[in-house]
Tab-separated table of C-alpha atoms in Angstrom:
chain	number	residue	atom	x	y	z
A	193	ALA	CA	-0.002	-0.001	-0.016
A	194	GLN	CA	1.140	3.574	-0.735
A	195	SER	CA	0.164	6.850	0.802
A	196	VAL	CA	1.280	10.443	1.024
A	197	THR	CA	0.811	12.926	3.816
A	198	GLN	CA	0.954	16.638	3.148
A	199	LEU	CA	1.581	18.650	6.232
A	200	GLY	CA	-0.325	21.902	6.304
A	201	SER	CA	-3.623	22.256	4.381
A	202	HIS	CA	-3.022	25.955	4.058
A	203	VAL	CA	0.212	27.791	3.595
A	204	SER	CA	0.632	31.600	3.239
A	205	VAL	CA	3.786	33.297	2.118
A	206	SER	CA	4.653	36.789	1.098
A	207	GLU	CA	5.372	37.540	-2.541
A	208	GLY	CA	9.102	37.090	-3.087
A	209	ALA	CA	9.520	34.746	-0.120
A	210	LEU	CA	10.526	31.082	-0.072
A	211	VAL	CA	7.829	28.566	-0.754
A	212	LEU	CA	8.041	25.234	1.084
A	213	LEU	CA	5.251	22.632	0.788
A	214	ARG	CA	5.789	19.409	2.695
A	215	CYS	CA	5.116	15.877	1.542
A	216	ASN	CA	6.009	12.603	3.170
A	217	TYR	CA	5.357	9.246	1.564
A	218	SER	CA	4.891	5.665	2.554
A	219	SER	CA	5.568	2.868	0.102
A	220	SER	CA	6.609	-0.779	0.312
A	221	VAL	CA	8.299	-0.561	-3.059
A	222	PRO	CA	10.536	2.202	-4.606
A	223	PRO	CA	8.081	4.866	-5.447
A	224	TYR	CA	7.552	7.347	-8.249
A	225	LEU	CA	6.622	10.777	-6.725
A	226	PHE	CA	4.827	13.664	-8.297
A	227	TRP	CA	3.764	17.197	-7.607
A	228	TYR	CA	0.653	18.482	-9.322
A	229	VAL	CA	-0.910	21.955	-9.259
A	230	GLN	CA	-4.562	22.761	-9.537
A	231	TYR	CA	-5.985	26.244	-10.317
A	232	PRO	CA	-9.621	26.929	-9.465
A	233	ASN	CA	-12.118	24.929	-11.565
A	234	GLN	CA	-9.357	23.317	-13.566
A	235	GLY	CA	-7.769	19.860	-13.809
A	236	LEU	CA	-4.287	19.077	-12.539
A	237	GLN	CA	-1.102	20.169	-14.174
A	238	LEU	CA	2.148	18.206	-13.607
A	239	LEU	CA	4.869	20.386	-11.918
A	240	LEU	CA	7.590	17.720	-11.565
A	241	LYS	CA	8.177	14.081	-10.935
A	242	TYR	CA	10.765	11.736	-9.374
A	243	THR	CA	11.405	8.419	-11.042
A	244	SER	CA	14.701	7.274	-9.386
A	245	ALA	CA	17.099	9.357	-11.483
A	246	ALA	CA	18.491	12.502	-9.815
A	247	THR	CA	17.182	13.103	-6.324
A	248	LEU	CA	16.794	16.824	-6.924
A	249	VAL	CA	14.138	17.360	-9.443
A	250	LYS	CA	13.471	20.609	-11.316
A	251	GLY	CA	10.031	21.333	-12.598
A	252	ILE	CA	8.136	24.093	-14.321
A	253	ASN	CA	7.556	27.620	-13.057
A	254	GLY	CA	10.728	27.582	-11.006
A	255	PHE	CA	9.667	24.796	-8.616
A	256	GLU	CA	11.910	21.910	-7.480
A	257	ALA	CA	11.724	18.963	-5.061
A	258	GLU	CA	14.252	16.770	-3.399
A	259	PHE	CA	13.703	13.085	-2.852
A	260	LYS	CA	15.135	12.028	0.611
A	261	LYS	CA	14.745	8.359	1.136
A	262	SER	CA	16.020	8.478	4.722
A	263	GLU	CA	13.274	10.951	5.589
A	264	THR	CA	10.691	9.542	3.243
A	265	SER	CA	10.044	13.026	2.067
A	266	PHE	CA	9.579	14.878	-1.211
A	267	HIS	CA	9.129	18.501	-0.281
A	268	LEU	CA	8.320	21.124	-2.888
A	269	THR	CA	10.244	24.466	-2.885
A	270	LYS	CA	10.444	27.668	-4.881
A	271	PRO	CA	12.977	30.394	-3.941
A	272	SER	CA	10.782	33.361	-4.657
A	273	ALA	CA	6.938	33.261	-4.601
A	274	HIS	CA	4.947	35.006	-7.236
A	275	MET	CA	1.230	35.957	-7.152
A	276	ARG	CA	0.480	33.466	-9.903
A	277	ASP	CA	1.656	30.603	-7.719
A	278	ALA	CA	-1.530	30.825	-5.613
A	279	ALA	CA	-3.238	27.465	-6.208
A	280	GLU	CA	-3.821	24.052	-4.670
A	281	TYR	CA	-0.812	21.698	-4.718
A	282	PHE	CA	-1.062	17.902	-4.579
A	283	CYS	CA	1.685	15.407	-3.924
A	284	ALA	CA	1.156	11.970	-5.331
A	285	VAL	CA	2.845	8.579	-5.298
A	286	SER	CA	2.592	5.624	-7.612
A	287	GLY	CA	4.244	2.284	-7.968
A	288	ARG	CA	6.541	1.248	-10.714
A	289	ILE	CA	5.609	-0.502	-13.945
A	290	GLY	CA	2.332	-2.385	-13.469
A	291	ASN	CA	1.066	-0.237	-10.609
A	292	GLU	CA	0.819	3.243	-12.039
A	293	LYS	CA	-2.358	4.542	-10.407
A	294	LEU	CA	-1.711	7.679	-8.417
A	295	THR	CA	-2.399	8.049	-4.696
A	296	PHE	CA	-2.789	11.713	-3.782
A	297	GLY	CA	-2.463	13.644	-0.619
A	298	THR	CA	-5.178	15.904	0.609
A	299	GLY	CA	-3.527	18.978	-0.917
A	300	THR	CA	-2.002	22.262	0.277
A	301	ARG	CA	-3.622	25.570	-0.593
A	302	LEU	CA	-0.945	28.196	-1.166
A	303	THR	CA	-1.849	31.801	-0.676
A	304	ILE	CA	0.489	34.515	-1.723
A	305	ILE	CA	0.409	37.815	0.339
A	306	PRO	CA	1.196	40.910	-1.772
B	215	ASP	CA	-1.290	18.377	-29.840
B	216	THR	CA	-4.543	18.612	-28.031
B	217	GLY	CA	-4.695	17.573	-24.377
B	218	VAL	CA	-7.233	15.501	-22.572
B	219	SER	CA	-10.783	16.786	-23.005
B	220	GLN	CA	-13.856	15.973	-20.977
B	221	ASP	CA	-17.526	16.609	-21.663
B	222	PRO	CA	-19.637	18.095	-20.149
B	223	ARG	CA	-17.626	20.461	-17.880
B	224	HIS	CA	-20.588	20.814	-15.526
B	225	LYS	CA	-23.645	18.643	-14.851
B	226	ILE	CA	-26.541	19.233	-12.508
B	227	THR	CA	-28.965	16.444	-12.066
B	228	LYS	CA	-31.638	15.281	-9.669
B	229	ARG	CA	-31.174	12.322	-7.332
B	230	GLY	CA	-32.113	9.091	-8.984
B	231	GLN	CA	-31.224	10.206	-12.528
B	232	ASN	CA	-28.534	8.652	-14.628
B	233	VAL	CA	-25.567	10.648	-15.993
B	234	THR	CA	-22.826	9.844	-18.450
B	235	PHE	CA	-19.491	11.630	-18.837
B	236	ARG	CA	-17.050	11.365	-21.736
B	237	CYS	CA	-13.310	11.617	-21.791
B	238	ASP	CA	-11.115	12.032	-24.930
B	239	PRO	CA	-7.501	11.152	-24.158
B	240	ILE	CA	-4.457	12.486	-25.730
B	241	SER	CA	-4.206	10.940	-29.201
B	242	GLU	CA	-2.343	7.524	-29.104
B	243	HIS	CA	-2.322	7.330	-25.348
B	244	ASN	CA	-3.148	3.767	-24.504
B	245	ARG	CA	-3.858	4.162	-20.729
B	246	LEU	CA	-6.894	6.000	-19.521
B	247	TYR	CA	-7.698	6.695	-15.837
B	248	TRP	CA	-10.736	7.967	-14.025
B	249	TYR	CA	-10.467	9.761	-10.629
B	250	ARG	CA	-13.005	11.408	-8.366
B	251	GLN	CA	-12.275	14.512	-6.330
B	252	THR	CA	-14.565	15.751	-3.614
B	253	LEU	CA	-14.334	19.202	-2.073
B	254	GLY	CA	-11.170	19.784	-0.113
B	255	GLN	CA	-9.738	16.425	-0.918
B	256	GLY	CA	-7.206	14.976	-3.349
B	257	PRO	CA	-8.352	12.972	-6.312
B	258	GLU	CA	-9.109	9.276	-5.631
B	259	PHE	CA	-8.535	6.499	-8.098
B	260	LEU	CA	-11.642	4.922	-9.599
B	261	THR	CA	-10.566	2.739	-12.583
B	262	TYR	CA	-8.263	2.467	-15.491
B	263	PHE	CA	-8.035	1.000	-18.965
B	264	GLN	CA	-5.238	-0.133	-21.138
B	265	ASN	CA	-6.655	0.077	-24.705
B	266	GLU	CA	-10.134	-1.517	-24.434
B	267	ALA	CA	-9.418	-3.550	-21.332
B	268	GLN	CA	-10.482	-2.354	-17.865
B	269	LEU	CA	-7.598	-3.525	-15.781
B	270	GLU	CA	-8.484	-2.298	-12.297
B	271	LYS	CA	-11.495	-0.971	-10.409
B	272	SER	CA	-11.423	0.712	-7.042
B	273	ARG	CA	-13.772	-0.378	-4.225
B	274	LEU	CA	-15.111	3.208	-4.569
B	275	LEU	CA	-16.669	2.149	-7.797
B	276	SER	CA	-20.017	0.769	-6.682
B	277	ASP	CA	-22.419	-1.235	-8.815
B	278	ARG	CA	-24.047	2.014	-9.885
B	279	PHE	CA	-20.905	3.173	-11.658
B	280	SER	CA	-19.745	1.616	-15.035
B	281	ALA	CA	-16.919	2.713	-17.297
B	282	GLU	CA	-16.250	1.728	-20.844
B	283	ARG	CA	-13.598	2.303	-23.504
B	284	PRO	CA	-15.049	0.468	-26.444
B	285	LYS	CA	-12.505	1.200	-29.128
B	286	GLY	CA	-9.502	2.000	-27.080
B	287	SER	CA	-9.869	5.697	-27.644
B	288	PHE	CA	-12.514	7.773	-25.750
B	289	SER	CA	-14.129	6.501	-22.547
B	290	THR	CA	-17.411	7.025	-20.841
B	291	LEU	CA	-18.268	6.903	-17.168
B	292	GLU	CA	-21.892	6.312	-16.321
B	293	ILE	CA	-23.524	6.723	-12.970
B	294	GLN	CA	-26.918	5.196	-12.461
B	295	ARG	CA	-29.506	6.285	-9.910
B	296	THR	CA	-27.354	9.162	-8.714
B	297	GLU	CA	-27.158	10.035	-5.050
B	298	GLN	CA	-26.188	13.288	-3.391
B	299	GLY	CA	-22.919	11.701	-2.282
B	300	ASP	CA	-21.902	11.329	-5.907
B	301	SER	CA	-21.484	15.130	-6.117
B	302	ALA	CA	-17.773	15.627	-6.992
B	303	MET	CA	-15.355	16.531	-9.767
B	304	TYR	CA	-14.687	13.571	-12.087
B	305	LEU	CA	-11.239	13.706	-13.611
B	306	CYS	CA	-9.863	11.759	-16.507
B	307	ALA	CA	-6.143	11.256	-17.202
B	308	SER	CA	-4.245	9.479	-19.978
B	309	SER	CA	-0.709	8.182	-20.394
B	310	LEU	CA	1.439	6.221	-22.849
B	311	VAL	CA	2.770	2.972	-21.508
B	312	GLY	CA	6.521	2.558	-21.932
B	313	THR	CA	7.392	6.206	-22.283
B	314	ASP	CA	7.825	9.249	-20.022
B	315	GLN	CA	7.730	7.059	-16.964
B	316	GLU	CA	3.980	6.764	-17.200
B	317	THR	CA	3.214	10.437	-16.644
B	318	GLN	CA	-0.487	10.990	-16.442
B	319	TYR	CA	-1.967	14.085	-18.130
B	320	PHE	CA	-5.256	15.305	-16.743
B	321	GLY	CA	-8.357	16.790	-18.308
B	322	PRO	CA	-10.232	19.801	-16.916
B	323	GLY	CA	-12.785	17.547	-15.136
B	324	THR	CA	-16.586	17.269	-15.089
B	325	ARG	CA	-18.135	18.794	-12.025
B	326	LEU	CA	-21.286	16.928	-11.001
B	327	LEU	CA	-23.913	18.277	-8.590
B	328	VAL	CA	-26.716	15.966	-7.554
B	329	LEU	CA	-29.713	17.803	-6.072
């Protein structure tokens, strides 16, 4: 069984400040890990993914995440927040080949303070 | 290259009615997934297809739910005798097996409201 836990259902940061969204995973097999972003009334857009290559993964819109096996974490960061980053962010885990369905966390709503 | 499309985008129905949603995946994607997202929650897996074959169904998919992908292209999700608890966003995603580490690309979703 696989699961992810997102700590903090709401995070607020000032424009220009560091963004840190936390995700911890549980998996009995080496996982694939993903971050998706969802804007209001829209589907999910892939930000980045970890698939056992480099542990530091760079994504779109200046986001990156680091896979830390010892901490079972895959936190999402961005050095400088922008107003357009305000959205809901979901961490997800899947198994490897043959078990690709995604298991999502409950999401973190990011608010940017002008 | 068009993305995943879903129709309709919004559906309001009365309890007890049947509804059907359609998903058109990215062209040539052989995997198609359905997820359900309720307010304040992350999406939950419902079922998925590889080509025409339905390979897995979640326990969330009660007998009132049925999904098809008859020609391995578009898919439909039907809910019979809708209940208020079925109110949710229904998301479709597609992927291509064997490439891009199985990245799933999501459609805009169909928002269902059961009165």
